[in-house]
Coordinates of N, CA and C in Angstrom, one line a residue:
X72 N 29.0 38.8 -14.7 CA 28.8 37.9 -13.5 C 27.2 37.7 -13.4
X73 N 26.8 36.5 -13.2 CA 25.4 36.2 -13.0 C 25.0 36.3 -11.6
X74 N 23.9 37.0 -11.3 CA 23.4 37.1 -9.9 C 23.0 35.7 -9.4
X75 N 23.0 35.5 -8.1 CA 22.7 34.2 -7.5 C 21.2 33.9 -7.8
X76 N 20.4 34.9 -7.8 CA 18.9 34.6 -8.1 C 18.8 34.1 -9.6
X77 N 19.5 34.7 -10.5 CA 19.5 34.3 -11.9 C 20.1 32.9 -12.0
X78 N 21.2 32.6 -11.3 CA 21.8 31.3 -11.3 C 20.8 30.3 -10.8
X79 N 20.1 30.5 -9.8 CA 19.1 29.6 -9.3 C 18.0 29.3 -10.3
X80 N 17.5 30.4 -11.0 CA 16.5 30.2 -12.0 C 17.0 29.3 -13.2
X81 N 18.3 29.6 -13.6 CA 18.9 28.8 -14.7 C 19.1 27.3 -14.3
X82 N 19.5 27.1 -13.1 CA 19.7 25.7 -12.6 C 18.3 25.0 -12.6
X83 N 17.3 25.7 -12.1 CA 15.9 25.2 -12.0 C 15.5 24.8 -13.4
X84 N 15.6 25.7 -14.4 CA 15.2 25.5 -15.8 C 16.0 24.2 -16.4
X85 N 17.3 24.2 -16.1 CA 18.0 23.0 -16.6 C 17.5 21.7 -16.0
X86 N 17.3 21.7 -14.7 CA 16.8 20.5 -14.1 C 15.4 20.1 -14.6
X87 N 14.5 21.1 -14.9 CA 13.2 20.8 -15.4 C 13.3 20.3 -16.8
X88 N 14.3 20.8 -17.6 CA 14.5 20.3 -19.0 C 15.0 18.9 -18.9
X89 N 15.9 18.6 -18.0 CA 16.6 17.3 -17.9 C 15.5 16.2 -17.6
X90 N 14.6 16.5 -16.7 CA 13.7 15.5 -16.2 C 12.7 15.1 -17.3
X91 N 12.6 15.8 -18.4 CA 11.6 15.4 -19.5 C 12.1 14.1 -20.2
X92 N 13.4 13.8 -20.1 CA 13.9 12.6 -20.8 C 13.5 11.4 -20.0
X93 N 13.7 10.2 -20.7 CA 13.4 9.0 -20.1 C 14.5 8.7 -19.0
X94 N 14.0 8.3 -17.8 CA 14.9 8.0 -16.7 C 14.1 7.3 -15.6
X95 N 14.7 6.6 -14.7 CA 14.0 6.0 -13.7 C 13.1 7.0 -12.9
X96 N 11.9 6.6 -12.5 CA 11.0 7.6 -11.9 C 11.5 8.2 -10.6
X97 N 12.3 7.4 -9.8 CA 12.8 7.9 -8.6 C 13.8 9.0 -8.9
X98 N 14.6 8.9 -9.9 CA 15.5 10.0 -10.3 C 14.7 11.3 -10.7
X99 N 13.7 11.1 -11.5 CA 12.9 12.2 -11.9 C 12.3 13.0 -10.7
X100 N 11.7 12.2 -9.8 CA 11.2 12.9 -8.5 C 12.3 13.6 -7.8
X101 N 13.5 13.1 -7.7 CA 14.6 13.8 -7.0 C 15.0 15.0 -7.8
X102 N 15.0 14.9 -9.1 CA 15.4 16.1 -9.9 C 14.3 17.2 -9.7
X103 N 13.1 16.8 -9.7 CA 12.0 17.8 -9.5 C 12.0 18.5 -8.1
X104 N 12.3 17.6 -7.1 CA 12.4 18.2 -5.8 C 13.6 19.1 -5.7
X105 N 14.7 18.8 -6.3 CA 15.9 19.6 -6.4 C 15.6 20.9 -7.0
X106 N 14.8 20.9 -8.1 CA 14.4 22.1 -8.8 C 13.3 23.0 -8.0
X107 N 12.9 22.5 -6.8 CA 12.0 23.2 -6.0 C 10.6 22.8 -6.0
X108 N 10.2 21.8 -6.8 CA 8.9 21.3 -6.8 C 8.6 20.4 -5.6
X109 N 7.4 20.4 -5.1 CA 7.1 19.6 -3.9 C 6.4 18.3 -4.4
X110 N 7.2 17.3 -4.7 CA 6.7 16.0 -5.2 C 6.9 14.9 -4.2
X111 N 5.8 14.2 -3.9 CA 5.9 13.1 -2.9 C 6.8 12.0 -3.5
X112 N 7.7 11.5 -2.7 CA 8.5 10.3 -3.2 C 7.6 9.1 -3.5
X113 N 6.4 9.1 -3.0 CA 5.4 8.0 -3.3 C 4.6 8.2 -4.5
X114 N 4.9 9.2 -5.3 CA 4.1 9.5 -6.5 C 5.0 9.1 -7.7
X115 N 4.3 8.9 -8.9 CA 5.0 8.5 -10.1 C 4.7 9.6 -11.1
X116 N 5.8 10.2 -11.6 CA 5.7 11.2 -12.7 C 6.4 10.6 -13.9
X117 N 5.7 10.5 -15.0 CA 6.2 10.0 -16.3 C 7.1 11.0 -17.0
X118 N 7.7 10.6 -18.1 CA 8.6 11.4 -18.9 C 7.8 12.4 -19.7
X119 N 8.5 13.4 -20.2 CA 8.0 14.4 -21.2 C 7.1 15.5 -20.5
X120 N 7.1 15.6 -19.2 CA 6.3 16.6 -18.5 C 7.0 18.0 -18.7
X121 N 6.2 19.0 -19.0 CA 6.7 20.3 -19.2 C 6.2 21.2 -18.0
X122 N 7.1 21.5 -17.1 CA 6.8 22.3 -15.9 C 7.2 23.7 -16.2
X123 N 6.3 24.6 -16.5 CA 6.5 26.0 -16.7 C 5.7 26.8 -15.7
X124 N 5.7 26.4 -14.5 CA 5.0 27.0 -13.4 C 6.0 27.3 -12.2
X125 N 5.6 28.1 -11.3 CA 6.4 28.4 -10.1 C 6.6 27.2 -9.2
X126 N 5.5 26.5 -9.0 CA 5.5 25.3 -8.1 C 4.4 24.3 -8.4
X127 N 4.8 23.1 -8.2 CA 3.8 22.0 -8.3 C 3.9 21.2 -6.9
X128 N 2.7 21.0 -6.4 CA 2.7 20.2 -5.1 C 1.9 19.0 -5.4
X129 N 2.5 17.8 -5.4 CA 1.9 16.5 -5.7 C 1.9 15.6 -4.5
X130 N 0.7 15.2 -4.1 CA 0.6 14.4 -2.9 C 1.0 12.9 -3.1
X131 N 0.8 12.1 -2.0 CA 1.2 10.7 -2.0 C 0.3 9.9 -3.0
X132 N 1.0 8.9 -3.6 CA 0.3 7.9 -4.4 C -0.4 8.5 -5.7
X133 N 0.1 9.6 -6.1 CA -0.5 10.2 -7.3 C 0.3 9.9 -8.5
X134 N -0.3 10.0 -9.7 CA 0.4 9.6 -11.0 C 0.1 10.7 -12.0
X135 N 1.2 11.1 -12.7 CA 1.0 12.1 -13.8 C 1.6 11.4 -15.1
X136 N 0.7 11.3 -16.1 CA 1.0 10.6 -17.3 C 2.0 11.4 -18.2
X137 N 2.5 10.8 -19.2 CA 3.4 11.4 -20.2 C 2.9 12.6 -20.8
X138 N 3.8 13.5 -21.1 CA 3.6 14.7 -21.9 C 2.5 15.7 -21.4
X139 N 2.3 15.7 -20.1 CA 1.4 16.8 -19.6 C 2.2 18.1 -19.6
X140 N 1.4 19.2 -19.6 CA 2.0 20.5 -19.6 C 1.4 21.3 -18.4
X141 N 2.3 21.9 -17.7 CA 1.9 22.8 -16.6 C 2.4 24.2 -17.0
X142 N 1.5 25.1 -17.3 CA 1.9 26.4 -18.0 C 1.4 27.6 -17.2
X143 N 2.3 28.6 -17.1 CA 1.9 29.9 -16.6 C 2.8 31.0 -17.2
X144 N 2.5 32.2 -17.0 CA 3.4 33.3 -17.4 C 4.6 33.4 -16.4
X145 N 5.8 33.7 -17.0 CA 6.9 33.8 -16.2 C 6.9 35.0 -15.3
X146 N 6.1 36.0 -15.7 CA 6.0 37.2 -14.9 C 5.2 37.1 -13.6
X147 N 4.3 36.1 -13.6 CA 3.4 36.0 -12.4 C 3.5 34.6 -11.9
X148 N 3.8 34.4 -10.6 CA 3.9 33.1 -10.0 C 2.6 32.4 -9.9
X149 N 2.6 31.1 -10.2 CA 1.4 30.3 -10.0 C 1.8 28.9 -9.7
X150 N 0.8 28.1 -9.1 CA 1.1 26.7 -8.7 C 0.0 25.8 -9.1
X151 N 0.3 24.5 -9.2 CA -0.7 23.5 -9.3 C -0.6 22.6 -8.1
X152 N -1.8 22.4 -7.5 CA -1.9 21.6 -6.3 C -2.6 20.3 -6.6
X153 N -1.9 19.2 -6.5 CA -2.5 17.9 -6.8 C -2.5 17.0 -5.5
X154 N -3.7 16.6 -5.1 CA -3.9 15.9 -3.8 C -3.3 14.5 -3.9
X155 N -3.7 13.7 -2.9 CA -3.3 12.3 -2.7 C -4.1 11.4 -3.6
X156 N -3.6 10.3 -4.1 CA -4.3 9.3 -4.9 C -5.0 9.8 -6.1
X157 N -4.3 10.8 -6.8 CA -4.8 11.4 -8.0 C -4.2 10.7 -9.2
X158 N -5.0 10.4 -10.2 CA -4.5 9.8 -11.5 C -4.7 10.8 -12.6
X159 N -3.6 11.2 -13.3 CA -3.7 12.1 -14.4 C -3.2 11.4 -15.6
X160 N -4.0 11.3 -16.6 CA -3.7 10.6 -17.9 C -2.7 11.5 -18.7
X161 N -2.2 10.9 -19.8 CA -1.2 11.7 -20.6 C -1.9 12.9 -21.3
X162 N -1.0 13.8 -21.6 CA -1.3 15.0 -22.4 C -2.4 15.9 -21.8
X163 N -2.4 16.0 -20.5 CA -3.3 17.0 -19.8 C -2.6 18.3 -19.8
X164 N -3.4 19.4 -20.0 CA -2.8 20.7 -19.9 C -3.4 21.5 -18.7
X165 N -2.5 21.9 -17.9 CA -2.8 22.8 -16.7 C -2.4 24.2 -17.1
X166 N -3.4 25.0 -17.5 CA -3.1 26.4 -18.0 C -3.5 27.4 -17.0
X167 N -2.5 27.9 -16.2 CA -2.7 28.8 -15.1 C -2.7 30.2 -15.6
X168 N -2.6 30.5 -16.9 CA -2.5 31.9 -17.3 C -3.5 32.2 -18.4
X169 N -4.0 33.4 -18.4 CA -4.9 33.8 -19.5 C -4.9 35.4 -19.6
X170 N -5.8 35.9 -20.3 CA -5.9 37.4 -20.4 C -7.3 37.9 -20.2
X171 N -7.4 39.1 -19.7 CA -8.7 39.8 -19.6 C -9.1 40.1 -21.0
X172 N -10.4 40.3 -21.3 CA -10.8 40.7 -22.6 C -10.5 42.2 -22.7
X173 N -9.7 42.6 -23.8 CA -9.4 44.0 -23.9 C -10.2 44.7 -25.0
X174 N -9.8 45.9 -25.3 CA -10.5 46.7 -26.3 C -10.4 46.0 -27.7
X175 N -11.2 46.5 -28.6 CA -11.2 45.9 -30.0 C -9.8 45.9 -30.7
X176 N -9.0 46.9 -30.4 CA -7.7 46.9 -31.1 C -6.7 46.0 -30.4
X177 N -7.0 45.5 -29.2 CA -6.1 44.5 -28.6 C -7.0 43.6 -27.6
X178 N -7.6 42.6 -28.2 CA -8.6 41.8 -27.4 C -7.9 41.0 -26.3
X179 N -6.6 40.6 -26.5 CA -5.9 39.9 -25.4 C -5.4 41.0 -24.4
X180 N -6.2 41.3 -23.4 CA -5.8 42.4 -22.5 C -4.8 42.0 -21.5
X181 N -4.9 42.5 -20.2 CA -4.0 42.2 -19.2 C -3.9 40.7 -18.9
X182 N -2.6 40.3 -18.7 CA -2.4 38.9 -18.3 C -2.6 38.6 -16.9
X183 N -3.2 37.5 -16.5 CA -3.3 37.1 -15.1 C -3.0 35.6 -15.0
X184 N -2.6 35.2 -13.8 CA -2.3 33.8 -13.5 C -3.2 33.5 -12.3
X185 N -3.7 32.2 -12.2 CA -4.4 31.7 -11.1 C -4.0 30.3 -10.9
X186 N -3.9 29.9 -9.6 CA -3.5 28.5 -9.3 C -4.6 27.5 -9.7
X187 N -4.3 26.3 -9.9 CA -5.2 25.2 -10.2 C -5.1 24.1 -9.1
X188 N -6.2 23.6 -8.6 CA -6.2 22.6 -7.5 C -7.0 21.4 -7.9
X189 N -6.4 20.2 -7.7 CA -7.0 18.9 -8.0 C -7.1 18.2 -6.6
X190 N -8.3 17.9 -6.2 CA -8.6 17.3 -4.9 C -8.1 15.8 -4.8
X191 N -8.1 15.3 -3.6 CA -7.7 13.9 -3.4 C -8.6 12.9 -4.2
X192 N -8.0 11.9 -4.7 CA -8.8 10.8 -5.3 C -9.4 11.1 -6.7
X193 N -9.0 12.2 -7.3 CA -9.5 12.5 -8.7 C -8.9 11.7 -9.8
X194 N -9.6 11.6 -10.9 CA -9.1 11.0 -12.1 C -9.3 12.0 -13.2
X195 N -8.2 12.4 -13.9 CA -8.3 13.4 -15.0 C -7.9 12.7 -16.3
X196 N -8.9 12.7 -17.2 CA -8.7 11.9 -18.5 C -7.7 12.6 -19.5
X197 N -7.3 11.8 -20.4 CA -6.4 12.3 -21.5 C -6.8 13.5 -22.2
X198 N -5.9 14.4 -22.4 CA -6.1 15.7 -23.2 C -7.1 16.6 -22.6
X199 N -7.3 16.5 -21.3 CA -8.2 17.5 -20.6 C -7.4 18.8 -20.6
X200 N -8.2 19.9 -20.6 CA -7.6 21.2 -20.4 C -8.2 21.8 -19.2
X201 N -7.4 22.2 -18.2 CA -7.8 22.9 -17.0 C -7.4 24.3 -17.1
X202 N -8.4 25.3 -17.0 CA -8.1 26.7 -17.2 C -7.8 27.4 -15.8
X203 N -7.3 28.6 -15.9 CA -6.8 29.3 -14.7 C -7.9 29.3 -13.5
X204 N -7.4 29.0 -12.3 CA -8.2 29.2 -11.1 C -9.2 28.1 -10.8
X205 N -9.3 27.0 -11.7 CA -10.3 26.0 -11.4 C -9.8 25.1 -10.3
X206 N -10.8 24.5 -9.6 CA -10.6 23.6 -8.5 C -11.5 22.4 -8.8
X207 N -10.9 21.2 -8.9 CA -11.6 19.9 -9.1 C -11.8 19.3 -7.7
X208 N -13.1 19.1 -7.3 CA -13.4 18.6 -6.0 C -12.9 17.1 -5.8
X209 N -12.7 16.8 -4.6 CA -12.2 15.4 -4.2 C -13.1 14.3 -4.8
X210 N -12.5 13.3 -5.3 CA -13.2 12.1 -5.8 C -13.9 12.3 -7.2
X211 N -13.6 13.5 -7.9 CA -14.2 13.7 -9.1 C -13.5 13.1 -10.3
X212 N -14.2 12.9 -11.4 CA -13.7 12.4 -12.6 C -13.9 13.4 -13.7
X213 N -12.8 13.7 -14.5 CA -12.9 14.6 -15.6 C -12.6 13.8 -16.8
X214 N -13.7 13.7 -17.7 CA -13.6 12.8 -18.9 C -12.5 13.3 -19.9
X215 N -12.0 12.4 -20.7 CA -11.0 12.7 -21.7 C -11.5 13.8 -22.6
X216 N -10.6 14.8 -22.9 CA -10.9 15.9 -23.8 C -11.8 17.0 -23.2
X217 N -12.1 16.9 -21.9 CA -12.9 18.0 -21.3 C -12.1 19.3 -21.2
X218 N -12.9 20.4 -21.3 CA -12.3 21.7 -21.0 C -13.0 22.2 -19.7
X219 N -12.2 22.3 -18.6 CA -12.7 22.7 -17.3 C -12.5 24.2 -17.1
X220 N -13.7 24.9 -17.1 CA -13.6 26.3 -17.0 C -14.1 26.9 -15.7
X221 N -14.6 26.0 -14.8 CA -15.1 26.5 -13.5 C -14.9 25.3 -12.5
X222 N -15.1 25.7 -11.3 CA -14.9 24.7 -10.2 C -15.9 23.5 -10.3
X223 N -15.5 22.3 -9.9 CA -16.4 21.2 -9.9 C -16.5 20.7 -8.5
X224 N -17.7 20.4 -8.1 CA -18.0 19.9 -6.7 C -17.3 18.5 -6.5
X225 N -17.2 18.1 -5.3 CA -16.7 16.7 -5.0 C -17.5 15.7 -5.6
X226 N -16.9 14.5 -6.0 CA -17.6 13.4 -6.5 C -18.5 13.6 -7.7
X227 N -18.0 14.4 -8.7 CA -18.7 14.8 -9.9 C -18.0 14.3 -11.1
X228 N -18.8 13.8 -12.1 CA -18.3 13.5 -13.4 C -18.5 14.7 -14.3
X229 N -17.4 15.1 -14.9 CA -17.4 16.3 -15.8 C -16.9 15.8 -17.2
X230 N -17.6 16.2 -18.2 CA -17.2 15.9 -19.6 C -17.6 17.0 -20.5
X231 N -16.9 17.0 -21.7 CA -17.2 18.0 -22.7 C -16.7 19.4 -22.2
X232 N -17.4 20.4 -22.7 CA -17.0 21.8 -22.4 C -18.1 22.4 -21.4
X233 N -17.7 22.9 -20.3 CA -18.6 23.5 -19.4 C -19.1 24.8 -20.0
X234 N -20.3 24.8 -20.6 CA -20.8 25.9 -21.4 C -21.0 27.2 -20.6
X235 N -20.9 28.2 -21.3 CA -21.1 29.6 -20.8 C -21.9 30.3 -21.8
X236 N -22.6 31.3 -21.4 CA -23.3 32.2 -22.4 C -22.3 33.1 -23.0
X237 N -22.4 33.3 -24.3 CA -21.4 34.2 -25.0 C -22.2 35.5 -25.4
X238 N -21.5 36.6 -25.4 CA -22.1 37.9 -25.8 C -21.2 38.4 -27.0
X239 N -21.8 39.2 -27.8 CA -21.1 39.8 -28.9 C -20.1 40.8 -28.3
X240 N -18.9 40.8 -28.8 CA -17.9 41.7 -28.3 C -18.2 43.1 -28.8
X241 N -18.1 44.0 -27.8 CA -18.3 45.4 -28.1 C -17.0 46.2 -27.8
X242 N -17.0 47.4 -28.4 CA -15.8 48.2 -28.1 C -15.6 48.6 -26.7

């Protein structure tokens, strides 16, 4: 016998898999809402989206292009918050999970998840990667192929890789 909690998780997974296929946008939004996502009926979600997060909150008049990925660890809940009037191009990755740096025998240390937030009016370019915990300020543009590693202020154009100083790994 399957517990009711496990049954709910299985139904959610099935609905999320089903929505990846081509279908009218209104049906996709309804499927996603039935699966527990908070998607505005005024937003457009294209096919091929992979939702592997606990929750997605998508505001009014927002667009998510084909083949985007929303990823986190199943052990730790996380969400992606997308404001109103946001345009997200195809193949953007929202990566809510990563690892602490571990010892030399296991560099991928403890796993952690952090939510990602996209403010109102943003435009996220094709194949952008947004890493755990980042917040993109309202009205910002993230250029195609960018890797967003830290918060961006409102009305900012971000491109490339937000550089960090690197240190030599020690034991």
